Coordinates of C-alpha atoms and ligand atoms in Angstrom, one line a residue:
X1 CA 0.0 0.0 0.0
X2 CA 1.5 3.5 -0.9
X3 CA 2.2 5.8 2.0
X4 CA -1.1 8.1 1.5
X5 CA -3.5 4.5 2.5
X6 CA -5.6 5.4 5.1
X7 CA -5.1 2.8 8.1
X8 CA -6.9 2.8 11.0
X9 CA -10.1 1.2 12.5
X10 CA -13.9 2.0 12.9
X11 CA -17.2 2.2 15.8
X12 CA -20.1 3.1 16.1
X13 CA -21.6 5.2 18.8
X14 CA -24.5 3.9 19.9
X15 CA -22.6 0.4 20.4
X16 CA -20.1 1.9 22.6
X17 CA -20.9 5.8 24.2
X18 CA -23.0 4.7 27.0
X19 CA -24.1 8.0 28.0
X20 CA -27.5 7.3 27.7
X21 CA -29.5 10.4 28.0
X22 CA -26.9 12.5 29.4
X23 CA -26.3 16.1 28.1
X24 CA -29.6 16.2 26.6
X25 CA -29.1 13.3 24.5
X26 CA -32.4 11.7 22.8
X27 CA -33.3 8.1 23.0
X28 CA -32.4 6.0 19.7
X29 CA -33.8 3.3 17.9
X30 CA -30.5 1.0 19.3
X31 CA -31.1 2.5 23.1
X32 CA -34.6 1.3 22.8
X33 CA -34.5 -2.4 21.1
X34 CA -35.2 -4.7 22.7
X35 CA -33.3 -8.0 23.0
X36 CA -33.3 -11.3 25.5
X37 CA -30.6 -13.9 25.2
X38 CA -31.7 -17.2 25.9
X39 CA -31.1 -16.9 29.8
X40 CA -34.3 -14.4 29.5
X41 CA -31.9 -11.4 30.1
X42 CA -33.1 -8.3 28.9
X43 CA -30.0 -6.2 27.8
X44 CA -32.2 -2.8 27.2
X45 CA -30.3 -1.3 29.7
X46 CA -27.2 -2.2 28.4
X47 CA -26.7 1.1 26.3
X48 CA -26.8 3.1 29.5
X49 CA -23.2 2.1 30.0
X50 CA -21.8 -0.1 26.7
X51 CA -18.1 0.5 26.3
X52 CA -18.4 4.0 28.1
X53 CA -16.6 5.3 25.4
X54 CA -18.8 8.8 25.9
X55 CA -16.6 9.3 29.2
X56 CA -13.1 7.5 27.7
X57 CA -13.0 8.6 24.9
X58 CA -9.3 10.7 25.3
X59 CA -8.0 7.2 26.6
X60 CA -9.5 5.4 23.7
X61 CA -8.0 7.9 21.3
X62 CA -5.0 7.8 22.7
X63 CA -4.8 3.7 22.2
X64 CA -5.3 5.0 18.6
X65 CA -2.9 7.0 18.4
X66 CA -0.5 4.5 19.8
X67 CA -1.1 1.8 17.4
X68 CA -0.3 4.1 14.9
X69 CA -3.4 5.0 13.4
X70 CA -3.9 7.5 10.1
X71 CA -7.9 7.5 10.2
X72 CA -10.8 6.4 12.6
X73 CA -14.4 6.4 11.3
X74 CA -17.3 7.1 14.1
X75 CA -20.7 8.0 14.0
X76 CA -22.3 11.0 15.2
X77 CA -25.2 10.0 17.0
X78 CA -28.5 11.7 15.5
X79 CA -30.7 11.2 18.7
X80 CA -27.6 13.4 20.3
X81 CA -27.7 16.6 17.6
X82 CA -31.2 16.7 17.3
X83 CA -33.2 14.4 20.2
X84 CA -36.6 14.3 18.7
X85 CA -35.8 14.2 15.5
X86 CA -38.9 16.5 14.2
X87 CA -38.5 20.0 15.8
X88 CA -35.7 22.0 14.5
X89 CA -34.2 22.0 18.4
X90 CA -30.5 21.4 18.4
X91 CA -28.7 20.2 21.2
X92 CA -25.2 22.0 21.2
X93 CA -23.9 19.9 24.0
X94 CA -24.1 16.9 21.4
X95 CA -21.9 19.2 19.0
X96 CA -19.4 20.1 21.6
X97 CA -18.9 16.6 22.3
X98 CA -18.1 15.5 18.7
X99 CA -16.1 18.6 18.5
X100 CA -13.7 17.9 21.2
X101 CA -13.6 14.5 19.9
X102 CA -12.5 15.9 16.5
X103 CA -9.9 18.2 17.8
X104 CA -8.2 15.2 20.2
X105 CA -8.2 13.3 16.5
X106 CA -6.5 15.7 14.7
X107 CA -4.5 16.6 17.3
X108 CA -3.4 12.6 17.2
X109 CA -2.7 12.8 13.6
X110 CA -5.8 10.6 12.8
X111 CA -7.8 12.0 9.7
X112 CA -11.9 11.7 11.2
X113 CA -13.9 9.7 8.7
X114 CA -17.8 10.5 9.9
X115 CA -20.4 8.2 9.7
X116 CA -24.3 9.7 10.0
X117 CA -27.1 7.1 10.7
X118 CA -25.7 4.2 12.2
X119 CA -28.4 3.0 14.5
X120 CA -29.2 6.2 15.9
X121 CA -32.6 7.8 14.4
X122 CA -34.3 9.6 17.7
X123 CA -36.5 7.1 18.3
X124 CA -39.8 9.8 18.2
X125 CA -39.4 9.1 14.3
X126 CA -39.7 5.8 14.7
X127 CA -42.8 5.8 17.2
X128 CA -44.2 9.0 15.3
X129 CA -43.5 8.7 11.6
X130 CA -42.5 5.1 11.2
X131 CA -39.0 6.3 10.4
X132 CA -37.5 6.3 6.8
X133 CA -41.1 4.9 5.8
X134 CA -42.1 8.7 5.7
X135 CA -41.0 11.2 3.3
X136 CA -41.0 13.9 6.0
X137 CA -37.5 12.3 7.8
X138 CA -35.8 12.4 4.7
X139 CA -36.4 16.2 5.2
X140 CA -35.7 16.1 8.9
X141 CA -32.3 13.9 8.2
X142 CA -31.2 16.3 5.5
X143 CA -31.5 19.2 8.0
X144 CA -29.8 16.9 10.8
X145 CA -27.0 16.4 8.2
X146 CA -27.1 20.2 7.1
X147 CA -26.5 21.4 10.9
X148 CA -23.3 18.6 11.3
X149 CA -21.7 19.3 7.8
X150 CA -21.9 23.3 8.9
X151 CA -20.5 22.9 12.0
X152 CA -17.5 20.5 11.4
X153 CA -17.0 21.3 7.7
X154 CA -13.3 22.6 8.0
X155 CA -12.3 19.8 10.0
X156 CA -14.0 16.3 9.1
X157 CA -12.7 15.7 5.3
X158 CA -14.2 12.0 4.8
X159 CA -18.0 11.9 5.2
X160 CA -20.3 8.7 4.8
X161 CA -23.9 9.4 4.8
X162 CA -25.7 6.1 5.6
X163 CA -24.6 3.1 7.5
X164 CA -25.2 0.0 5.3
X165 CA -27.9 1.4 3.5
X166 CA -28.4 -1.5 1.3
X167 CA -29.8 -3.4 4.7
X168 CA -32.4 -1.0 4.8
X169 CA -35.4 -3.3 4.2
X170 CA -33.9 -6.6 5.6
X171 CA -33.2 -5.2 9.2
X172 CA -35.9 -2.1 9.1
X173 CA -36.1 -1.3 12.7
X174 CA -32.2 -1.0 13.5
X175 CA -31.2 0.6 10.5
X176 CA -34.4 3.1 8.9
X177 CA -36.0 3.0 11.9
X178 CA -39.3 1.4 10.5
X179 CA -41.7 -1.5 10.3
X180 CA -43.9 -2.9 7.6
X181 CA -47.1 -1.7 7.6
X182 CA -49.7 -4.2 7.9
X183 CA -51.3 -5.2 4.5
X184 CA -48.4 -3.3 2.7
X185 CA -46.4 -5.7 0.1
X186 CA -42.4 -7.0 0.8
X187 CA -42.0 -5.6 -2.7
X188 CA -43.9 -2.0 -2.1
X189 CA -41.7 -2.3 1.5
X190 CA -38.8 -2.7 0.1
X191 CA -39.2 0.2 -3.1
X192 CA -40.5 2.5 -0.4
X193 CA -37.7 2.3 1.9
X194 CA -35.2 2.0 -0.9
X195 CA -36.2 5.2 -2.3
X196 CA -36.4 7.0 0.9
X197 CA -32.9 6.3 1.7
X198 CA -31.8 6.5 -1.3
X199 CA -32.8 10.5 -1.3
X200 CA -31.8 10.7 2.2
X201 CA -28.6 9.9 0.9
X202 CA -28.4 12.1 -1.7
X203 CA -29.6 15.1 -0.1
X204 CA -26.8 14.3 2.3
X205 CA -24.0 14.3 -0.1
X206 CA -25.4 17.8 -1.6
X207 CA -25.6 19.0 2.3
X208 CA -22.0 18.4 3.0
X209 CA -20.9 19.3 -0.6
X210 CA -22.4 22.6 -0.2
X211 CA -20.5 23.4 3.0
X212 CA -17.6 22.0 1.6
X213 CA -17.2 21.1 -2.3
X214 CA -13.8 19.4 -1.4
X215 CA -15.0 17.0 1.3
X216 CA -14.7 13.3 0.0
X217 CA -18.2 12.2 0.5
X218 CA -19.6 8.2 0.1
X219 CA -22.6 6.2 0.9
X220 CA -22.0 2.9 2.5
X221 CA -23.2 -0.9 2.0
X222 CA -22.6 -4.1 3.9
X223 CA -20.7 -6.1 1.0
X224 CA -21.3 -10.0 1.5
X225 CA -19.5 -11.7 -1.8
X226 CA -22.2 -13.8 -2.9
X227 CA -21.6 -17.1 -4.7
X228 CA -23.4 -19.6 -6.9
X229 CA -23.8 -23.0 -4.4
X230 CA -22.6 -25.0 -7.8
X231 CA -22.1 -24.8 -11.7
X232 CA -26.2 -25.6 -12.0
X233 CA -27.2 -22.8 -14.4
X234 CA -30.4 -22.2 -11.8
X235 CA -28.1 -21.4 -9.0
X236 CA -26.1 -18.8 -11.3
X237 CA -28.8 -17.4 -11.9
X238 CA -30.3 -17.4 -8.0
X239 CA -26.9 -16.2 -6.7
X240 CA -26.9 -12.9 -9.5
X241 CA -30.3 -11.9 -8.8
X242 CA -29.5 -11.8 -4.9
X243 CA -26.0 -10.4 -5.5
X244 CA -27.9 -7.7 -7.8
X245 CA -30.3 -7.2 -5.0
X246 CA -28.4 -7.2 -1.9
X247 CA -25.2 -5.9 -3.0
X248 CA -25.9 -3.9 -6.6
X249 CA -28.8 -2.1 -6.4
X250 CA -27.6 0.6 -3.7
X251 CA -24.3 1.4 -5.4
X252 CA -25.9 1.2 -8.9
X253 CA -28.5 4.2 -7.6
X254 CA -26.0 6.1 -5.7
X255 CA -22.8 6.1 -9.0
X256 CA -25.3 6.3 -11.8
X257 CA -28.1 8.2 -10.6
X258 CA -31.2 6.1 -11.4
X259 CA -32.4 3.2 -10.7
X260 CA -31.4 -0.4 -12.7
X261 CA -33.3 -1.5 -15.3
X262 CA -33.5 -5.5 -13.2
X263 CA -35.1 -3.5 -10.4
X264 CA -37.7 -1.2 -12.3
X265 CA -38.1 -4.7 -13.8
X266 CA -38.8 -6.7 -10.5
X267 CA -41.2 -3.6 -9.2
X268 CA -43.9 -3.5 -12.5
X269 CA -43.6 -7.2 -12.7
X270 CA -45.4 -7.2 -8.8
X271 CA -47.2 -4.1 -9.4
X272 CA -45.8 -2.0 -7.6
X273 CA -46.3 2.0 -7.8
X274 CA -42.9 3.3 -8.3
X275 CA -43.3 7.0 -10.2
X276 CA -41.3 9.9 -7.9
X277 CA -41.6 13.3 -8.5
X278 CA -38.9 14.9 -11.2
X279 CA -37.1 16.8 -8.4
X280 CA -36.4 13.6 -6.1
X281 CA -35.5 12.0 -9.2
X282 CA -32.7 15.4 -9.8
X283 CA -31.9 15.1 -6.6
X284 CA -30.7 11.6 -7.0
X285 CA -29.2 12.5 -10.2
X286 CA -26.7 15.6 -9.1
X287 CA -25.5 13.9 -5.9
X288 CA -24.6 11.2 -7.9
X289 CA -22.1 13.4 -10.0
X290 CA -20.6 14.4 -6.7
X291 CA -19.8 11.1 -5.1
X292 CA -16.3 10.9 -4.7
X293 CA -15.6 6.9 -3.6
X294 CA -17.3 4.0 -2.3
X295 CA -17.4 2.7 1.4
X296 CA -18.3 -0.9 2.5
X297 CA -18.0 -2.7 5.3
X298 CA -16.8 -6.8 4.4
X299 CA -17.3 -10.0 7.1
X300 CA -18.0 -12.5 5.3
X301 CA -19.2 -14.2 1.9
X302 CA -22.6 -16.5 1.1
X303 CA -23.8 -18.5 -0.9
X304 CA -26.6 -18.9 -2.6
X305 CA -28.5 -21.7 -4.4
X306 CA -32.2 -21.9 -6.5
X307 CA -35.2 -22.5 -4.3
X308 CA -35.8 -26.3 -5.2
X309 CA -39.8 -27.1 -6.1
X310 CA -40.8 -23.3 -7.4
X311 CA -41.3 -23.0 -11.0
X312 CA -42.9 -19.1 -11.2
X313 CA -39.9 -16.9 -11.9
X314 CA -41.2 -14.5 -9.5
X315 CA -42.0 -16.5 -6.5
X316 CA -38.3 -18.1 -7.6
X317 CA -37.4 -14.3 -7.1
X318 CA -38.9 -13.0 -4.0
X319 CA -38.0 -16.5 -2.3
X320 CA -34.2 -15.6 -2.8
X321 CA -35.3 -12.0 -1.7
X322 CA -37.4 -12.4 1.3
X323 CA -38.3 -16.2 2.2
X324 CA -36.7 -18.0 5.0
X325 CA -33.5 -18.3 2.7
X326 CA -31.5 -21.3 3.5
X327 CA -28.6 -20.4 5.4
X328 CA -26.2 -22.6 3.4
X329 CA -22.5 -23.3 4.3
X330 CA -19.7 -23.2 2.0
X331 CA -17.5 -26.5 2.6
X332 CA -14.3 -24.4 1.6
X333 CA -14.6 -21.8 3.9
X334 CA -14.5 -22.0 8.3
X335 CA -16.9 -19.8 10.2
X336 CA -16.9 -18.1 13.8
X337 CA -19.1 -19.2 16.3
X338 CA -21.9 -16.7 14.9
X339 CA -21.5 -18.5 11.6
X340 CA -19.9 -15.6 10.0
X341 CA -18.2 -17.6 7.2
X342 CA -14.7 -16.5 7.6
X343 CA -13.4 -16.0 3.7
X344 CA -10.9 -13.9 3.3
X345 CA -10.0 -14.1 -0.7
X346 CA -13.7 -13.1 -0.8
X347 CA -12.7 -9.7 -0.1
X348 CA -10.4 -9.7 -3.4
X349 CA -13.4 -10.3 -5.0
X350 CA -15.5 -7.9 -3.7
X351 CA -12.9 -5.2 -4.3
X352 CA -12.0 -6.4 -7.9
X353 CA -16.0 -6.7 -8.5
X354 CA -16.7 -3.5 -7.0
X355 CA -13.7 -1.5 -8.7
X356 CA -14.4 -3.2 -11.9
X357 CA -18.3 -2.2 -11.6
X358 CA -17.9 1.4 -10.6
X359 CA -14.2 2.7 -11.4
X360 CA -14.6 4.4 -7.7
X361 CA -11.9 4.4 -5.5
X362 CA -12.9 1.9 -2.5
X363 CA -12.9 2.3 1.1
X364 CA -13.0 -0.6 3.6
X365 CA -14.7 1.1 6.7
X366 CA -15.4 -2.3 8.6
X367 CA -13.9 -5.7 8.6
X368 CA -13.7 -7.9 11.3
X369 CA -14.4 -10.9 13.6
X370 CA -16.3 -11.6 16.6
X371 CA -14.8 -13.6 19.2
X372 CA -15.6 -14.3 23.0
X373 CA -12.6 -13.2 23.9
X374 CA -11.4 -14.1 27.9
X375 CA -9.4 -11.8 29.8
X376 CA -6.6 -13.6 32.1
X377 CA -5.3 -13.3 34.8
X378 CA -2.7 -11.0 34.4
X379 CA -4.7 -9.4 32.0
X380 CA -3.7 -10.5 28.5
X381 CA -6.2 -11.9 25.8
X382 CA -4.7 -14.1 22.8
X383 CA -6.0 -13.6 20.3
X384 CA -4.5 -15.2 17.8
X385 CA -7.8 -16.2 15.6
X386 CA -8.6 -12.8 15.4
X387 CA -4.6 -11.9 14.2
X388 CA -5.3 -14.7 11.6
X389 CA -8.7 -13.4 10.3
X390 CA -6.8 -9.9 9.5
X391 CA -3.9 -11.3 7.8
X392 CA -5.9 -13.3 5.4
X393 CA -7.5 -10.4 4.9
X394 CA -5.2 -7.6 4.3
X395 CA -2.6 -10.0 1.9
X396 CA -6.0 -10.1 -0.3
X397 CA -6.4 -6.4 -0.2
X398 CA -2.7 -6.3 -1.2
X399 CA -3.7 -8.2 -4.3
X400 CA -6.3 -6.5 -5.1
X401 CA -4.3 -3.9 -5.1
X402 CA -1.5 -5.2 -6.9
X403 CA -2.4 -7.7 -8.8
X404 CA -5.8 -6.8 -9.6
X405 CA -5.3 -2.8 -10.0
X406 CA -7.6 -1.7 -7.5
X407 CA -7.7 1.5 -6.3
X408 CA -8.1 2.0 -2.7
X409 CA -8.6 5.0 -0.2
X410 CA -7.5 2.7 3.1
X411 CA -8.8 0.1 5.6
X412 CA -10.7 0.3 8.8
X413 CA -10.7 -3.0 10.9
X414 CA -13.8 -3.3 13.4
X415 CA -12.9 -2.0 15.8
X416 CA -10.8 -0.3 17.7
X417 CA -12.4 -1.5 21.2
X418 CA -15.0 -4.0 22.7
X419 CA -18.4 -2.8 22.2
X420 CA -21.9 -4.1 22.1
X421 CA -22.5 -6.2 19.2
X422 CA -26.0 -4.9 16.7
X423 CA -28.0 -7.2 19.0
X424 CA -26.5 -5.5 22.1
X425 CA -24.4 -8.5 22.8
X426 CA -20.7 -7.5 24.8
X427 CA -19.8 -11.2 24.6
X428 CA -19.4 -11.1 20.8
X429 CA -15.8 -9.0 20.9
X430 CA -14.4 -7.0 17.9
X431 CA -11.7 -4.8 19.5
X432 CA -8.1 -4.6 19.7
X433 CA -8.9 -3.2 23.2
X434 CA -10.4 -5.2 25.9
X435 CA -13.1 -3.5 27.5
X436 CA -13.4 -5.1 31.1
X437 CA -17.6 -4.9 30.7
X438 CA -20.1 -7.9 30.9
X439 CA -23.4 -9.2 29.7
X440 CA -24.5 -8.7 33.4
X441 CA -23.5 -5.6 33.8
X442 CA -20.6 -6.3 36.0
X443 CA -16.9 -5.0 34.6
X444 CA -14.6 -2.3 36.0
X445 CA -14.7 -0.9 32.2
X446 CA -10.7 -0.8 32.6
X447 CA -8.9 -1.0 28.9
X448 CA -6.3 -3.8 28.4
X449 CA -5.1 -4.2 24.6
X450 CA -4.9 -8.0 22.8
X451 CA -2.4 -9.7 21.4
X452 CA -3.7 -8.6 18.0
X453 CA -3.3 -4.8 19.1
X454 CA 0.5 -5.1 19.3
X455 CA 0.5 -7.1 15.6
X456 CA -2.2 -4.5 14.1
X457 CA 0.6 -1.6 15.3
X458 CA 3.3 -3.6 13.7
X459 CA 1.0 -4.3 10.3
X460 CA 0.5 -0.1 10.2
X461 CA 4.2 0.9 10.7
X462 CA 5.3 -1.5 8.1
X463 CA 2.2 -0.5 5.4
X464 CA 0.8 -4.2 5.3
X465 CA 3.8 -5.7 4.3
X466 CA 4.6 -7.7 7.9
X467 CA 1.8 -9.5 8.7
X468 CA 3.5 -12.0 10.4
X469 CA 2.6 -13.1 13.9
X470 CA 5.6 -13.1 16.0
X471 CA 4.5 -10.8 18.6
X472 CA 5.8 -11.0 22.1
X473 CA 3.2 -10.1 24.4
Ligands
LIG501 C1 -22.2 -4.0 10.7 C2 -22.7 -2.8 11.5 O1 -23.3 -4.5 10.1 O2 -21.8 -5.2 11.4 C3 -22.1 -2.7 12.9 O3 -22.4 -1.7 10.8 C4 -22.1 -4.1 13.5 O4 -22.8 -1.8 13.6 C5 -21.2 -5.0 12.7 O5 -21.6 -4.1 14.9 C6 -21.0 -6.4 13.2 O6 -22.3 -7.0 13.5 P1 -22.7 -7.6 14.9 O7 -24.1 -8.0 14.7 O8 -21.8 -8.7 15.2 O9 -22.5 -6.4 15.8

């Protein structure tokens, strides 16, 4: 990787401030799901604490700095600017707390790279509007965004206006804020919402763009390499239609400014009522002329096979869409124990598919594994599965790179400490710190780095060429 490759790590708020409602913070669609492990534990209360990162933050950056990091992607919590969502009120303690949090970044050396929407739509929308299901918090997101690009426009550079956006429709609640209406279609879901985010996205981009016309501004998708489950023409064709639909159809809005002819087809063939006024339609258009590269965040790969027994074409579609999809294992490739299928060369091909695609220059803003990590005694974790996962990794963005001619902005691993997991889990571990914090609740929150933080140091001094493990620790 030349010298300019951005390396560093990524979080997002919600998963780690804690904080809850303090400094006039608003509650958020994360702070208010609800999940129960099998043990019948509720964990809603878990977001009162998290990683604490609202109160460590200095100490977190600083284990940041020390490993040598160039950029660090966070999210600035929506239900923190603006609380309710709906009524114009700002809070400017939420500013001043991203500020500062700016300034310790830049004073590290560590270019910010700034997520918006990551979890964190005041959760009024969602009780009062149904979230991104109504066109009125596109409006109310694009003022959000309007207030954060003004305020930090001549110090955040790197701007990403929608966390996975491509999920969307598949995990409503968590990421638009929303729920199906009764009676209301997968297919008329899934248009609405697309379209929705899709402007929300756009009007974001021609926010920050306005404040600043050289900011480097991206939308963001959760990249899963999809593959045919064998050579059977039927699956081919099963694994392109999901790859189209899960993977495609984001960036093909957001790079060429209208929507694919495969989706326009899959709407009129179930009827559904996709005409948008000519000025959305603009709007789509011009931000896509001013998006500068493409963010994605890569764990793992799938596969995909034809529905056996359907003969309809459409049913054949909107089983690989939205039935109970079998989740299939690829024999070649090991998982975690999430079943996250762990395949590193995958990435190559994401990066070679997506480069080849869109001739944007890509950005890797999450990549990582979850692990129950243990803390010993003296307060050391191994882990060496998680060292492994990253070098299998980063040797296939370095051919990409070089062997494939990709061009590429940097790498963010996930993450830079423990945090709760999307379904508030602390047991499911991404960092390269150690946060001493427990499903119970019990912990001392004290911040011990891994094994994997020392080698992830040594991988950034060296600009991915030593990825060797040979760490003493
Ligand atoms: C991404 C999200 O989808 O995956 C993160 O952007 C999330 O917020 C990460 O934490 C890992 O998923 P999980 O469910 O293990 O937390």
């Amino acid at each position: 990787m030349n010298k300019d490759f951005l390396w560093g790590a990524a979080l997002s708020n919600v998963q780690a401030e804690g904080g809850y409602l303090e400094d006039g913070k608003g509650l958020n669609v994360y702070d208010t799901l609800e999940i129960s492990f099998e043990t019948g534990q509720s964990t809603l209360s878990d977001t009162t604490v998290a990683a604490d990162h609202y109160h460590h933050y200095k100490e977190d950056v600083a284990h940041m700095k020390e490993m040598g990091f160039t950029a660090y992607r966070f999210s600035i919590v929506w239900s923190r600017i603006h609380p309710q969502g709906d009524d114009g009120k700002t809070n400017e303690a939420g500013l001043a707390y991203y500020e500062d949090m700016i300034d310790e970044l830049l004073k590290a050396g560590i270019e910010p790279v700034v997520s918006l929407v990551h979890f964190d739509m005041p959760d009024y929308l969602r009780v009062h509007y149904n979230g991104f299901m109504d066109r009125r918090v596109v409006d109310f997101y694009a003022d959000h965004v309007a207030v954060v690009a003004k305020r930090f426009k001549d110090k955040v550079k790197y701007w990403i206006t929608y966390n996975e956006v491509n999920t969307a429709s598949f995990g409503p609640r968590l990421v638009a804020g929303a729920q199906q209406p009764e009676n209301m279609s997968d297919a008329q879901f899934h248009a609405t919402l697309t379209h929705h985010t899709q402007l929300a996205h756009a009007k974001a981009v021609l926010a920050i763009k306005k404040e600043n016309p050289n900011a480097m501004v991206s939308g963001m998708d959760a990249y899963g390499s999809i593959y045919p489950f064998t050579c059977k023409p039927e699956d081919i064709q099963a694994a392109r239609f999901a790859d189209n639909m899960n993977n495609n159809l984001t960036f093909d809005v957001m790079v060429n400014g209208e929507y694919p002819s495969y989706y326009l087809a899959y709407l009129q063939n179930k009827g559904v009522d996709f005409n948008h006024p000519q000025d959305e339609l603009d709007i789509i258009k011009e931000a896509s002329q001013k998006l500068d590269f493409l963010a994605f965040s890569y764990y793992q790969s799938l596969v995909v096979k034809a529905p056996e027994g359907i003969e309809d074409p459409l049913e054949v579609q909107d089983h690989i869409l939205f039935g109970a999809r079998e989740k299939l294992s690829n024999p070649y490739v090991t998982a975690n124990e999430w079943g996250w299928q762990i395949d590193p060369m995958g990435l190559r091909y994401a990066l070679d598919t997506l480069y080849e695609r869109y001739h944007k220059p890509l950005f890797i803003v999450e990549n990582g594994i979850g692990i129950d990590d243990q803390l010993t005694e003296d307060k050391k974790v191994y882990d060496d599965d998680r060292i492994s996962y990253y070098q299998g990794h980063i040797k296939n963005i370095s051919d990409a790179i070089e062997l494939d001619g990709v061009e590429m902005i940097g790498y963010l691993a996930w993450a830079p400490i423990d945090f709760l997991s999307s379904h508030k889990e602390m047991r499911k571990r991404y960092g390269f710190v150690f946060i001493d914090r427990y499903d119970d609740g019990t912990g001392t929150l004290a911040r011990y780095p891994k094994k994997s933080y020392y080698w992830y140091k040594k991988v950034i001094a060296s600009q991915g060429k030593d990825l060797e493990n040979d760490i003493e620790y």
